[in-house]
Amino acid sequence: TAPHKHEVETVLRAIMTTAIADADIADPDGVVRTLGSAWLAVLSAWVGGTLDTDEMAIDLTTAARLLLG
């Protein structure tokens, strides 16, 4: 349901915000939003059976490296 989805997004956003708090990033909110979108996309692909957990990890690692340098 929407309230549960919002709660998960809030927790995920807090985790990522904390993780990058000390990094020198020009747009930390943008990075968090984009990583959250990537996380949701790979999660949806995993649920749909088009990605396995190893591919999820690769995609999320790639997204983080591209955004964070």
Short mmCIF file of N, CA and C in Angstrom, two decimals:
data_model
loop_
_atom_site.label_atom_id
_atom_site.label_comp_id
_atom_site.label_asym_id
_atom_site.label_seq_id
_atom_site.Cartn_x
_atom_site.Cartn_y
_atom_site.Cartn_z
N THR A 1 0.84 -1.19 0.00
CA THR A 1 0.00 0.00 0.00
C THR A 1 0.88 1.25 0.00
N ALA A 2 0.27 2.35 -0.35
CA ALA A 2 1.03 3.60 -0.45
C ALA A 2 1.69 4.01 0.86
N PRO A 3 1.01 3.91 2.01
CA PRO A 3 1.68 4.29 3.26
C PRO A 3 2.92 3.44 3.55
N HIS A 4 2.85 2.15 3.25
CA HIS A 4 4.00 1.29 3.48
C HIS A 4 5.14 1.62 2.53
N LYS A 5 4.80 1.89 1.29
CA LYS A 5 5.82 2.27 0.31
C LYS A 5 6.50 3.57 0.74
N HIS A 6 5.72 4.52 1.20
CA HIS A 6 6.29 5.80 1.66
C HIS A 6 7.22 5.58 2.86
N GLU A 7 6.82 4.70 3.76
CA GLU A 7 7.65 4.41 4.94
C GLU A 7 8.99 3.80 4.52
N VAL A 8 8.96 2.86 3.58
CA VAL A 8 10.21 2.24 3.10
C VAL A 8 11.08 3.29 2.43
N GLU A 9 10.50 4.15 1.60
CA GLU A 9 11.26 5.20 0.93
C GLU A 9 11.88 6.16 1.94
N THR A 10 11.16 6.47 3.01
CA THR A 10 11.69 7.36 4.04
C THR A 10 12.89 6.74 4.73
N VAL A 11 12.80 5.47 5.06
CA VAL A 11 13.91 4.77 5.71
C VAL A 11 15.10 4.68 4.78
N LEU A 12 14.85 4.31 3.52
CA LEU A 12 15.93 4.22 2.54
C LEU A 12 16.61 5.56 2.35
N ARG A 13 15.83 6.62 2.24
CA ARG A 13 16.39 7.97 2.08
C ARG A 13 17.27 8.34 3.28
N ALA A 14 16.83 8.01 4.49
CA ALA A 14 17.61 8.31 5.69
C ALA A 14 18.93 7.54 5.70
N ILE A 15 18.87 6.28 5.31
CA ILE A 15 20.09 5.46 5.27
C ILE A 15 21.10 6.06 4.28
N MET A 16 20.63 6.40 3.08
CA MET A 16 21.54 6.94 2.07
C MET A 16 22.05 8.32 2.46
N THR A 17 21.19 9.15 3.03
CA THR A 17 21.61 10.49 3.45
C THR A 17 22.71 10.40 4.50
N THR A 18 22.55 9.49 5.44
CA THR A 18 23.56 9.28 6.47
C THR A 18 24.86 8.77 5.85
N ALA A 19 24.75 7.85 4.90
CA ALA A 19 25.93 7.24 4.29
C ALA A 19 26.78 8.25 3.51
N ILE A 20 26.15 9.27 2.93
CA ILE A 20 26.91 10.24 2.14
C ILE A 20 27.11 11.57 2.85
N ALA A 21 26.75 11.63 4.11
CA ALA A 21 26.79 12.89 4.85
C ALA A 21 28.16 13.58 4.83
N ASP A 22 29.23 12.81 4.88
CA ASP A 22 30.57 13.40 4.94
C ASP A 22 31.22 13.56 3.57
N ALA A 23 30.52 13.15 2.53
CA ALA A 23 31.09 13.24 1.18
C ALA A 23 30.92 14.66 0.62
N ASP A 24 31.84 15.04 -0.23
CA ASP A 24 31.78 16.34 -0.88
C ASP A 24 30.98 16.19 -2.17
N ILE A 25 29.67 16.40 -2.06
CA ILE A 25 28.76 16.19 -3.18
C ILE A 25 28.01 17.49 -3.43
N ALA A 26 27.99 17.92 -4.69
CA ALA A 26 27.34 19.19 -5.03
C ALA A 26 25.83 19.15 -4.79
N ASP A 27 25.19 18.02 -5.05
CA ASP A 27 23.74 17.91 -4.93
C ASP A 27 23.38 16.61 -4.20
N PRO A 28 23.58 16.56 -2.88
CA PRO A 28 23.32 15.32 -2.15
C PRO A 28 21.85 14.86 -2.25
N ASP A 29 20.91 15.79 -2.27
CA ASP A 29 19.51 15.39 -2.39
C ASP A 29 19.25 14.74 -3.74
N GLY A 30 19.86 15.27 -4.78
CA GLY A 30 19.72 14.67 -6.10
C GLY A 30 20.32 13.28 -6.17
N VAL A 31 21.47 13.10 -5.52
CA VAL A 31 22.11 11.79 -5.49
C VAL A 31 21.21 10.79 -4.76
N VAL A 32 20.66 11.20 -3.63
CA VAL A 32 19.79 10.31 -2.86
C VAL A 32 18.53 9.96 -3.66
N ARG A 33 17.93 10.95 -4.31
CA ARG A 33 16.73 10.68 -5.12
C ARG A 33 17.05 9.71 -6.26
N THR A 34 18.18 9.93 -6.93
CA THR A 34 18.55 9.10 -8.07
C THR A 34 18.91 7.69 -7.64
N LEU A 35 19.66 7.55 -6.56
CA LEU A 35 19.97 6.21 -6.05
C LEU A 35 18.70 5.50 -5.59
N GLY A 36 17.77 6.24 -5.00
CA GLY A 36 16.50 5.65 -4.59
C GLY A 36 15.72 5.14 -5.79
N SER A 37 15.76 5.90 -6.87
CA SER A 37 15.09 5.48 -8.10
C SER A 37 15.75 4.23 -8.68
N ALA A 38 17.08 4.21 -8.66
CA ALA A 38 17.80 3.03 -9.15
C ALA A 38 17.46 1.81 -8.29
N TRP A 39 17.42 2.00 -6.99
CA TRP A 39 17.07 0.90 -6.08
C TRP A 39 15.68 0.37 -6.39
N LEU A 40 14.73 1.25 -6.58
CA LEU A 40 13.37 0.83 -6.89
C LEU A 40 13.31 0.10 -8.23
N ALA A 41 14.06 0.58 -9.21
CA ALA A 41 14.07 -0.05 -10.53
C ALA A 41 14.64 -1.47 -10.46
N VAL A 42 15.77 -1.65 -9.79
CA VAL A 42 16.35 -3.00 -9.72
C VAL A 42 15.51 -3.91 -8.84
N LEU A 43 14.89 -3.36 -7.81
CA LEU A 43 14.00 -4.17 -6.98
C LEU A 43 12.81 -4.66 -7.81
N SER A 44 12.25 -3.78 -8.61
CA SER A 44 11.12 -4.17 -9.47
C SER A 44 11.55 -5.23 -10.49
N ALA A 45 12.75 -5.06 -11.04
CA ALA A 45 13.26 -6.05 -12.00
C ALA A 45 13.48 -7.40 -11.32
N TRP A 46 13.99 -7.38 -10.10
CA TRP A 46 14.21 -8.62 -9.35
C TRP A 46 12.87 -9.31 -9.07
N VAL A 47 11.90 -8.54 -8.61
CA VAL A 47 10.58 -9.10 -8.33
C VAL A 47 9.97 -9.68 -9.62
N GLY A 48 10.19 -9.00 -10.74
CA GLY A 48 9.67 -9.45 -12.02
C GLY A 48 10.45 -10.60 -12.64
N GLY A 49 11.56 -10.96 -12.02
CA GLY A 49 12.33 -12.10 -12.50
C GLY A 49 13.32 -11.80 -13.61
N THR A 50 13.57 -10.52 -13.88
CA THR A 50 14.51 -10.19 -14.95
C THR A 50 15.93 -9.91 -14.45
N LEU A 51 16.11 -9.80 -13.14
CA LEU A 51 17.44 -9.65 -12.53
C LEU A 51 17.55 -10.63 -11.37
N ASP A 52 18.75 -11.17 -11.17
CA ASP A 52 18.99 -11.94 -9.96
C ASP A 52 19.71 -11.03 -8.96
N THR A 53 19.98 -11.54 -7.78
CA THR A 53 20.57 -10.69 -6.74
C THR A 53 21.96 -10.21 -7.10
N ASP A 54 22.73 -11.03 -7.81
CA ASP A 54 24.07 -10.58 -8.22
C ASP A 54 23.97 -9.41 -9.20
N GLU A 55 23.04 -9.50 -10.15
CA GLU A 55 22.85 -8.42 -11.11
C GLU A 55 22.34 -7.16 -10.42
N MET A 56 21.50 -7.33 -9.41
CA MET A 56 21.02 -6.18 -8.64
C MET A 56 22.20 -5.46 -8.00
N ALA A 57 23.08 -6.23 -7.39
CA ALA A 57 24.23 -5.64 -6.71
C ALA A 57 25.13 -4.91 -7.71
N ILE A 58 25.34 -5.50 -8.86
CA ILE A 58 26.17 -4.87 -9.89
C ILE A 58 25.55 -3.55 -10.34
N ASP A 59 24.24 -3.57 -10.62
CA ASP A 59 23.58 -2.35 -11.09
C ASP A 59 23.60 -1.25 -10.04
N LEU A 60 23.35 -1.60 -8.78
CA LEU A 60 23.35 -0.58 -7.73
C LEU A 60 24.75 -0.05 -7.46
N THR A 61 25.74 -0.92 -7.51
CA THR A 61 27.13 -0.48 -7.35
C THR A 61 27.53 0.46 -8.48
N THR A 62 27.15 0.12 -9.70
CA THR A 62 27.44 0.98 -10.84
C THR A 62 26.79 2.34 -10.69
N ALA A 63 25.53 2.36 -10.32
CA ALA A 63 24.82 3.62 -10.13
C ALA A 63 25.51 4.48 -9.06
N ALA A 64 25.87 3.87 -7.96
CA ALA A 64 26.52 4.62 -6.89
C ALA A 64 27.86 5.16 -7.33
N ARG A 65 28.64 4.35 -8.02
CA ARG A 65 29.96 4.81 -8.50
C ARG A 65 29.83 5.96 -9.50
N LEU A 66 28.84 5.86 -10.39
CA LEU A 66 28.64 6.92 -11.37
C LEU A 66 28.21 8.24 -10.70
N LEU A 67 27.38 8.13 -9.68
CA LEU A 67 26.90 9.33 -9.01
C LEU A 67 27.88 9.91 -8.01
N LEU A 68 28.64 9.05 -7.37
CA LEU A 68 29.51 9.50 -6.29
C LEU A 68 30.98 9.63 -6.71
N GLY A 69 31.31 9.11 -7.86
CA GLY A 69 32.67 9.24 -8.36
C GLY A 69 33.61 8.18 -7.94
#
